Amino acid sequence: MLVLGIESSCDETAAAVVQDGSHILSNVVFSQIDVHREFGGVVPELASRKHIEVIAPVITQALKQADITPRQVEGIGVTRGPGLIGSLLVGIAAAKGMSLALHRPLCGVNHLHGHLFAIFLERRDIRFPFVGLVVSGGHTSLYHVKGPFEISVIGRTRDDAAGEAFDKVAKLLGLGYPGGAIIEKHAHGVDAAGLQLPRALMNGDSLDFSFSGLKTAVLRQVEEMCGVSRRTERPGSFHPLVSAKMTTDVRNRVRTIAAAFQSAVVDVLVAKGLKAAERYGCGQLVVCGGVAANSALREKMFAESGRRHIETVFPSMPLCTDNAAMIAARADVLLEAGLMDALDFDAKSRW
Ligand code: KG4
Ligand code: ZN
């Protein structure tokens, strides 16, 4: 089946054409990072407005790159949630309009199931059941994927998502937005063994995550380094405490904190992912979402899983971050099973 996928849950406007759930004919992503950078995070109202501006050209480009006409589309899948309501509604309205005009079946897709199914676009050897770890800006969750329609959450973050923690810590360190790739760059080659930051919920049975204590520990380090007290800041605010003009000493300290933070997040993700795979008797662990682009995470995950005879697999970088090919891949499974939606379905901010 030739499926058009549409994704607009956060700050990427994306459309893709995928054949039979596995062959990508086009995968167009318009990133809004430039719109949100100056605010240090995604501004929902600006995101919705930008989606409205670019959704039609992005879909047109996806059809053009796939070298097909709209009439050749056999099914449509669109992200229904979780995400920002205003952003989701733009993609959903476009998808419903096309479904109505072209008389093609439409289904609403769970964005996180989309992340999990991105791996099927590149690997034919993934077998059910597997354990999936979705680590993105909005989510950090573990799934037991018993089959295409048996997907259960077995662990989730109790506060911040891992990507959100990367973004907030980068802001605190005065490094910019989005934080993941910048922290990775500053942490590269730095030995942070001398600075131990907390790794929450590591002892005991829980497969849940918590990153807010780690974020606060970073804040304390920054305050100590700059000689400022958090009391001088607005409570709960995370304004950059480190100024753009850094001395070499401060720069080195920032790099040490970045490396210690990254290694704490990586340790937790690796330990919990492998614990889940072992507990559920799964030989394969699929790691996806924006944070899965992190090289330190990839390296440690490969090293540790090799020791425990578990195969860890990551989608390639463009399929780790938000894209519409993963939405089309998931939609293909739903549509082939006859699970289309009526045109009156709503966006879901939580799912
Ligand atoms: O999956 P994604 O593109 O969007 C959401 O659904 O949230 O993930 C975006 C998140 C951001 O928080 C970003 O900082 C993080 O992924 N990220 C990274 C890296 N690249 C992106 N985190 C750590 N290391 C990276 N290299
Ligand atoms: Zn995502």
Short mmCIF file of C-alpha atoms and ligand atoms in Angstrom, two decimals:
data_model
loop_
_atom_site.label_atom_id
_atom_site.label_comp_id
_atom_site.label_asym_id
_atom_site.label_seq_id
_atom_site.Cartn_x
_atom_site.Cartn_y
_atom_site.Cartn_z
CA MET A 1 0.00 0.00 0.00
CA LEU A 2 1.22 3.51 -0.85
CA VAL A 3 0.77 5.53 2.36
CA LEU A 4 1.12 9.27 2.88
CA GLY A 5 2.28 10.07 6.43
CA ILE A 6 1.84 13.49 8.05
CA GLU A 7 3.51 14.60 11.31
CA SER A 8 3.06 17.93 13.14
CA SER A 9 3.04 17.05 16.86
CA CYS A 10 5.73 19.49 17.99
CA ASP A 11 8.18 21.66 16.06
CA GLU A 12 8.72 19.65 12.90
CA THR A 13 6.32 19.76 9.96
CA ALA A 14 6.79 16.53 8.04
CA ALA A 15 5.27 14.47 5.24
CA ALA A 16 6.47 11.21 3.70
CA VAL A 17 5.39 8.54 1.24
CA VAL A 18 6.10 4.93 2.23
CA GLN A 19 5.39 1.77 0.24
CA ASP A 20 4.19 -1.33 2.12
CA GLY A 21 5.37 0.01 5.49
CA SER A 22 9.01 -0.49 4.69
CA HIS A 23 10.16 1.34 1.57
CA ILE A 24 10.63 5.12 1.87
CA LEU A 25 9.82 6.97 -1.38
CA SER A 26 10.13 10.41 0.22
CA ASN A 27 10.69 11.84 3.70
CA VAL A 28 10.40 15.63 3.94
CA VAL A 29 11.02 17.37 7.29
CA PHE A 30 10.72 21.11 7.81
CA SER A 31 12.40 21.93 11.13
CA GLN A 32 11.23 24.99 13.07
CA ILE A 33 14.34 25.17 15.25
CA ASP A 34 15.20 28.64 13.92
CA VAL A 35 11.77 29.93 14.97
CA HIS A 36 12.13 28.71 18.57
CA ARG A 37 15.88 29.07 19.21
CA GLU A 38 15.73 32.61 20.57
CA PHE A 39 13.14 31.48 23.17
CA GLY A 40 15.22 28.50 24.31
CA GLY A 41 12.34 26.09 23.77
CA VAL A 42 9.26 25.41 21.65
CA VAL A 43 6.64 28.18 21.82
CA PRO A 44 3.32 26.40 21.11
CA GLU A 45 1.52 29.31 19.42
CA LEU A 46 4.46 30.01 17.10
CA ALA A 47 4.71 26.30 16.30
CA SER A 48 1.03 26.09 15.22
CA ARG A 49 1.37 29.19 13.04
CA LYS A 50 4.46 27.84 11.32
CA HIS A 51 2.79 24.45 10.73
CA ILE A 52 -0.13 26.25 9.01
CA GLU A 53 2.31 28.14 6.80
CA VAL A 54 4.32 25.16 5.62
CA ILE A 55 2.06 22.08 5.81
CA ALA A 56 0.73 22.29 2.22
CA PRO A 57 4.15 22.88 0.59
CA VAL A 58 5.70 20.09 2.69
CA ILE A 59 3.00 17.60 1.56
CA THR A 60 3.32 18.73 -2.06
CA GLN A 61 7.10 18.26 -1.88
CA ALA A 62 6.73 14.76 -0.39
CA LEU A 63 4.42 13.70 -3.24
CA LYS A 64 6.74 15.28 -5.81
CA GLN A 65 9.86 13.60 -4.42
CA ALA A 66 8.03 10.26 -4.40
CA ASP A 67 7.08 10.98 -8.00
CA ILE A 68 3.40 10.28 -7.47
CA THR A 69 0.17 12.24 -7.91
CA PRO A 70 -2.23 12.69 -4.96
CA ARG A 71 -4.60 10.18 -6.62
CA GLN A 72 -1.97 7.44 -6.36
CA VAL A 73 -2.00 7.68 -2.54
CA GLU A 74 -3.83 4.61 -1.22
CA GLY A 75 -4.02 5.50 2.48
CA ILE A 76 -3.20 8.37 4.83
CA GLY A 77 -1.76 8.29 8.35
CA VAL A 78 -1.44 11.33 10.58
CA THR A 79 -0.08 11.86 14.09
CA ARG A 80 -3.08 12.08 16.44
CA GLY A 81 -1.04 12.58 19.64
CA PRO A 82 0.59 12.94 22.06
CA GLY A 83 1.80 16.45 21.35
CA LEU A 84 0.85 20.13 21.27
CA ILE A 85 -2.86 20.39 20.48
CA GLY A 86 -2.59 23.39 18.15
CA SER A 87 0.24 21.75 16.24
CA LEU A 88 -1.46 18.36 15.98
CA LEU A 89 -4.67 19.94 14.67
CA VAL A 90 -2.86 21.44 11.66
CA GLY A 91 -1.64 18.03 10.44
CA ILE A 92 -4.96 16.39 11.27
CA ALA A 93 -6.98 19.01 9.36
CA ALA A 94 -4.73 18.60 6.30
CA ALA A 95 -5.01 14.79 6.49
CA LYS A 96 -8.79 14.84 6.88
CA GLY A 97 -9.12 17.25 3.94
CA MET A 98 -7.05 14.97 1.70
CA SER A 99 -8.88 11.86 2.86
CA LEU A 100 -12.23 13.47 2.04
CA ALA A 101 -11.14 14.87 -1.31
CA LEU A 102 -9.36 11.72 -2.49
CA HIS A 103 -11.76 9.17 -0.91
CA ARG A 104 -8.87 7.38 0.79
CA PRO A 105 -8.84 5.71 4.23
CA LEU A 106 -7.31 7.70 7.08
CA CYS A 107 -5.96 6.66 10.47
CA GLY A 108 -4.72 8.62 13.48
CA VAL A 109 -1.34 7.37 14.68
CA ASN A 110 0.18 7.38 18.17
CA HIS A 111 3.42 9.36 17.71
CA LEU A 112 5.30 7.09 20.15
CA HIS A 113 4.20 3.95 18.29
CA GLY A 114 5.49 5.74 15.20
CA HIS A 115 8.93 6.11 16.85
CA LEU A 116 8.88 2.37 17.73
CA PHE A 117 7.94 1.36 14.16
CA ALA A 118 10.63 3.54 12.51
CA ILE A 119 12.99 0.58 12.86
CA PHE A 120 10.91 -1.49 10.37
CA LEU A 121 11.84 1.04 7.65
CA GLU A 122 15.45 -0.13 7.87
CA ARG A 123 15.52 -3.58 9.41
CA ARG A 124 13.70 -6.69 8.26
CA ASP A 125 15.06 -8.83 11.09
CA ILE A 126 13.21 -7.27 14.03
CA ARG A 127 11.01 -9.91 15.65
CA PHE A 128 8.17 -9.62 18.14
CA PRO A 129 8.33 -9.53 21.10
CA PHE A 130 10.90 -6.79 21.63
CA VAL A 131 11.47 -4.07 24.20
CA GLY A 132 11.34 -0.48 22.92
CA LEU A 133 12.91 2.54 24.61
CA VAL A 134 11.54 5.84 23.32
CA VAL A 135 13.73 8.75 24.44
CA SER A 136 12.71 12.12 23.06
CA GLY A 137 12.14 15.73 24.07
CA GLY A 138 8.67 14.97 25.35
CA HIS A 139 8.89 11.31 26.42
CA THR A 140 11.05 8.71 28.06
CA SER A 141 9.18 5.41 28.08
CA LEU A 142 9.82 1.70 27.93
CA TYR A 143 7.48 -0.56 25.96
CA HIS A 144 6.92 -4.28 25.77
CA VAL A 145 5.99 -4.76 22.11
CA LYS A 146 4.46 -8.26 21.99
CA GLY A 147 2.96 -7.75 18.54
CA PRO A 148 1.81 -4.97 16.21
CA PHE A 149 -1.30 -4.41 18.30
CA GLU A 150 -0.03 -5.44 21.72
CA ILE A 151 2.11 -2.54 22.86
CA SER A 152 2.24 -1.90 26.60
CA VAL A 153 4.07 0.75 28.62
CA ILE A 154 6.30 -0.92 31.23
CA GLY A 155 8.16 2.17 32.48
CA ARG A 156 8.01 5.94 32.05
CA THR A 157 9.51 9.12 33.42
CA ARG A 158 7.95 10.47 36.58
CA ASP A 159 8.98 14.05 35.77
CA ASP A 160 11.16 15.36 32.90
CA ALA A 161 11.85 13.50 29.67
CA ALA A 162 15.53 12.79 28.97
CA GLY A 163 15.60 15.17 25.97
CA GLU A 164 13.88 17.86 28.02
CA ALA A 165 16.61 17.47 30.67
CA PHE A 166 19.29 17.85 27.93
CA ASP A 167 17.55 21.01 26.71
CA LYS A 168 17.16 22.54 30.19
CA VAL A 169 20.74 21.74 31.23
CA ALA A 170 22.12 23.21 27.99
CA LYS A 171 20.17 26.39 28.71
CA LEU A 172 21.49 26.47 32.27
CA LEU A 173 25.05 26.09 30.99
CA GLY A 174 24.49 28.89 28.48
CA LEU A 175 25.07 26.55 25.55
CA GLY A 176 21.96 27.20 23.43
CA TYR A 177 19.04 25.25 21.97
CA PRO A 178 18.23 22.46 21.26
CA GLY A 179 20.44 21.03 23.97
CA GLY A 180 21.09 17.39 23.10
CA ALA A 181 23.52 17.77 20.23
CA ILE A 182 25.26 20.78 21.89
CA ILE A 183 25.84 18.95 25.17
CA GLU A 184 27.13 15.95 23.23
CA LYS A 185 29.60 18.22 21.41
CA HIS A 186 30.86 19.89 24.62
CA ALA A 187 31.09 16.57 26.48
CA HIS A 188 33.11 14.90 23.72
CA GLY A 189 36.44 13.60 24.97
CA VAL A 190 35.98 15.04 28.50
CA ASP A 191 36.75 12.85 31.51
CA ALA A 192 34.01 13.57 34.04
CA ALA A 193 34.94 10.82 36.50
CA GLY A 194 35.68 13.44 39.18
CA LEU A 195 32.10 14.74 39.17
CA GLN A 196 29.45 12.19 40.15
CA LEU A 197 25.88 13.36 39.53
CA PRO A 198 22.81 11.44 40.79
CA ARG A 199 21.30 8.50 38.92
CA ALA A 200 17.72 8.19 40.15
CA LEU A 201 15.65 5.01 40.69
CA MET A 202 18.57 2.72 39.87
CA ASN A 203 18.17 0.35 42.80
CA GLY A 204 15.05 -1.71 43.12
CA ASP A 205 12.61 -3.10 40.58
CA SER A 206 11.17 0.02 39.02
CA LEU A 207 11.50 0.57 35.29
CA ASP A 208 10.48 4.22 35.74
CA PHE A 209 12.82 7.17 35.22
CA SER A 210 13.34 10.50 36.99
CA PHE A 211 15.59 13.28 35.72
CA SER A 212 14.52 16.31 37.77
CA GLY A 213 16.98 15.58 40.63
CA LEU A 214 19.81 15.37 38.15
CA LYS A 215 18.79 18.69 36.62
CA THR A 216 18.77 20.30 40.09
CA ALA A 217 22.20 18.80 40.84
CA VAL A 218 23.50 20.49 37.68
CA LEU A 219 21.95 23.76 38.80
CA ARG A 220 23.81 23.51 42.13
CA GLN A 221 27.09 22.89 40.28
CA VAL A 222 26.50 25.92 38.09
CA GLU A 223 25.63 28.11 41.08
CA GLU A 224 28.78 26.99 42.85
CA MET A 225 30.86 27.69 39.79
CA CYS A 226 29.38 31.15 39.22
CA GLY A 227 29.10 32.05 42.89
CA VAL A 228 25.39 32.83 42.53
CA SER A 229 22.61 31.52 44.68
CA ARG A 230 19.45 30.22 43.18
CA ARG A 231 17.67 32.53 45.61
CA THR A 232 18.66 35.41 43.36
CA GLU A 233 16.78 33.75 40.49
CA ARG A 234 13.03 33.47 40.08
CA PRO A 235 11.91 30.21 41.73
CA GLY A 236 11.62 27.44 39.17
CA SER A 237 13.31 29.47 36.45
CA PHE A 238 16.08 28.02 34.39
CA HIS A 239 17.68 31.09 32.91
CA PRO A 240 21.21 30.59 31.71
CA LEU A 241 23.49 31.29 34.65
CA VAL A 242 26.63 31.03 32.62
CA SER A 243 27.17 34.08 30.45
CA ALA A 244 28.17 33.97 26.81
CA LYS A 245 31.57 35.42 27.69
CA MET A 246 33.27 32.45 29.26
CA THR A 247 36.83 32.35 30.56
CA THR A 248 38.83 29.23 29.77
CA ASP A 249 38.35 28.00 33.35
CA VAL A 250 34.59 28.39 33.17
CA ARG A 251 34.51 26.78 29.73
CA ASN A 252 36.40 23.74 31.04
CA ARG A 253 34.10 23.49 34.05
CA VAL A 254 31.03 23.75 31.77
CA ARG A 255 32.40 20.90 29.66
CA THR A 256 32.99 18.77 32.76
CA ILE A 257 29.43 19.38 33.99
CA ALA A 258 28.04 18.64 30.51
CA ALA A 259 30.00 15.37 30.35
CA ALA A 260 28.99 14.33 33.90
CA PHE A 261 25.33 15.08 33.10
CA GLN A 262 25.43 13.15 29.82
CA SER A 263 27.08 10.16 31.44
CA ALA A 264 24.44 10.09 34.22
CA VAL A 265 21.59 10.10 31.66
CA VAL A 266 23.32 7.46 29.53
CA ASP A 267 23.96 5.18 32.53
CA VAL A 268 20.30 5.28 33.53
CA LEU A 269 18.97 4.69 30.00
CA VAL A 270 21.36 1.77 29.41
CA ALA A 271 20.65 0.14 32.78
CA LYS A 272 16.86 0.43 32.51
CA GLY A 273 16.68 -0.58 28.84
CA LEU A 274 18.70 -3.73 29.42
CA LYS A 275 16.93 -4.53 32.70
CA ALA A 276 13.60 -4.37 30.82
CA ALA A 277 14.83 -6.58 27.96
CA GLU A 278 16.08 -9.18 30.47
CA ARG A 279 12.96 -9.05 32.61
CA TYR A 280 10.64 -9.55 29.59
CA GLY A 281 12.89 -12.17 28.01
CA CYS A 282 13.45 -10.17 24.81
CA GLY A 283 16.62 -10.63 22.74
CA GLN A 284 16.18 -7.30 20.96
CA LEU A 285 16.06 -3.77 22.39
CA VAL A 286 14.97 -1.00 20.01
CA VAL A 287 16.11 2.48 21.07
CA CYS A 288 14.47 5.42 19.28
CA GLY A 289 13.48 9.10 19.59
CA GLY A 290 15.68 12.21 19.35
CA VAL A 291 18.02 11.31 22.25
CA ALA A 292 18.82 8.01 20.49
CA ALA A 293 20.95 10.19 18.16
CA ASN A 294 23.44 10.56 21.05
CA SER A 295 26.73 8.78 20.27
CA ALA A 296 27.69 8.22 23.93
CA LEU A 297 24.35 6.45 24.45
CA ARG A 298 24.86 4.35 21.34
CA GLU A 299 28.40 3.33 22.32
CA LYS A 300 27.54 2.36 25.88
CA MET A 301 24.34 0.60 24.85
CA PHE A 302 26.22 -1.52 22.26
CA ALA A 303 29.02 -2.37 24.72
CA GLU A 304 26.73 -3.36 27.60
CA SER A 305 24.15 -5.21 25.51
CA GLY A 306 26.91 -7.25 23.83
CA ARG A 307 28.02 -8.43 27.27
CA ARG A 308 24.47 -9.54 28.10
CA HIS A 309 23.71 -11.18 24.74
CA ILE A 310 21.00 -8.69 23.89
CA GLU A 311 20.95 -7.04 20.47
CA THR A 312 20.38 -3.30 20.67
CA VAL A 313 19.19 -1.60 17.50
CA PHE A 314 18.84 2.10 16.69
CA PRO A 315 17.17 3.64 13.64
CA SER A 316 19.51 5.86 11.59
CA MET A 317 19.72 9.49 12.76
CA PRO A 318 17.02 11.00 10.44
CA LEU A 319 14.58 8.30 11.56
CA CYS A 320 15.39 8.81 15.28
CA THR A 321 14.21 12.43 15.33
CA ASP A 322 10.64 13.39 14.40
CA ASN A 323 9.67 12.45 10.85
CA ALA A 324 6.61 11.37 8.90
CA ALA A 325 8.04 8.16 7.40
CA MET A 326 7.65 6.51 10.82
CA ILE A 327 4.02 7.70 10.95
CA ALA A 328 3.38 6.23 7.48
CA ALA A 329 5.05 2.95 8.52
CA ARG A 330 2.80 2.63 11.57
CA ALA A 331 -0.27 3.73 9.55
CA ASP A 332 0.42 0.96 7.00
CA VAL A 333 0.08 -1.67 9.75
CA LEU A 334 -3.18 -0.14 11.02
CA LEU A 335 -4.72 0.39 7.57
CA GLU A 336 -3.77 -3.12 6.35
CA ALA A 337 -5.62 -4.45 9.42
CA GLY A 338 -8.67 -2.35 8.52
CA LEU A 339 -8.19 -0.03 11.50
CA MET A 340 -9.09 3.25 9.80
CA ASP A 341 -10.69 6.15 11.69
CA ALA A 342 -13.87 8.07 11.00
CA LEU A 343 -13.32 11.69 10.00
CA ASP A 344 -14.47 13.08 13.36
CA PHE A 345 -11.48 11.95 15.47
CA ASP A 346 -9.84 14.49 17.78
CA ALA A 347 -6.21 15.32 18.56
CA LYS A 348 -4.94 13.87 21.85
CA SER A 349 -2.41 15.93 23.81
CA ARG A 350 -1.76 12.89 26.05
CA TRP A 351 -2.02 9.28 25.00
O1 KG4 B 1 12.12 12.83 18.98
P1 KG4 B 1 12.45 14.28 18.91
O2 KG4 B 1 13.01 14.81 17.61
O3 KG4 B 1 11.21 15.17 19.23
C1 KG4 B 1 10.29 14.84 20.23
O4 KG4 B 1 9.35 14.03 19.95
O5 KG4 B 1 10.48 15.35 21.36
O6 KG4 B 1 13.48 14.58 20.10
C2 KG4 B 1 13.99 15.86 20.35
C3 KG4 B 1 14.91 15.79 21.56
C4 KG4 B 1 15.42 17.15 22.05
O7 KG4 B 1 15.17 17.26 23.42
C5 KG4 B 1 16.91 17.12 21.74
O8 KG4 B 1 17.68 17.87 22.65
C6 KG4 B 1 17.20 15.64 21.83
O9 KG4 B 1 16.07 15.00 21.26
N1 KG4 B 1 18.41 15.28 21.08
C7 KG4 B 1 19.52 14.77 21.64
C8 KG4 B 1 20.49 14.64 20.61
N2 KG4 B 1 19.92 15.08 19.44
C9 KG4 B 1 18.64 15.46 19.75
N3 KG4 B 1 19.79 14.42 22.91
C10 KG4 B 1 21.02 13.94 23.19
N4 KG4 B 1 22.01 13.81 22.26
C11 KG4 B 1 21.78 14.15 20.95
N5 KG4 B 1 22.75 14.02 20.05
ZN ZN B 2 9.07 12.41 18.74
#
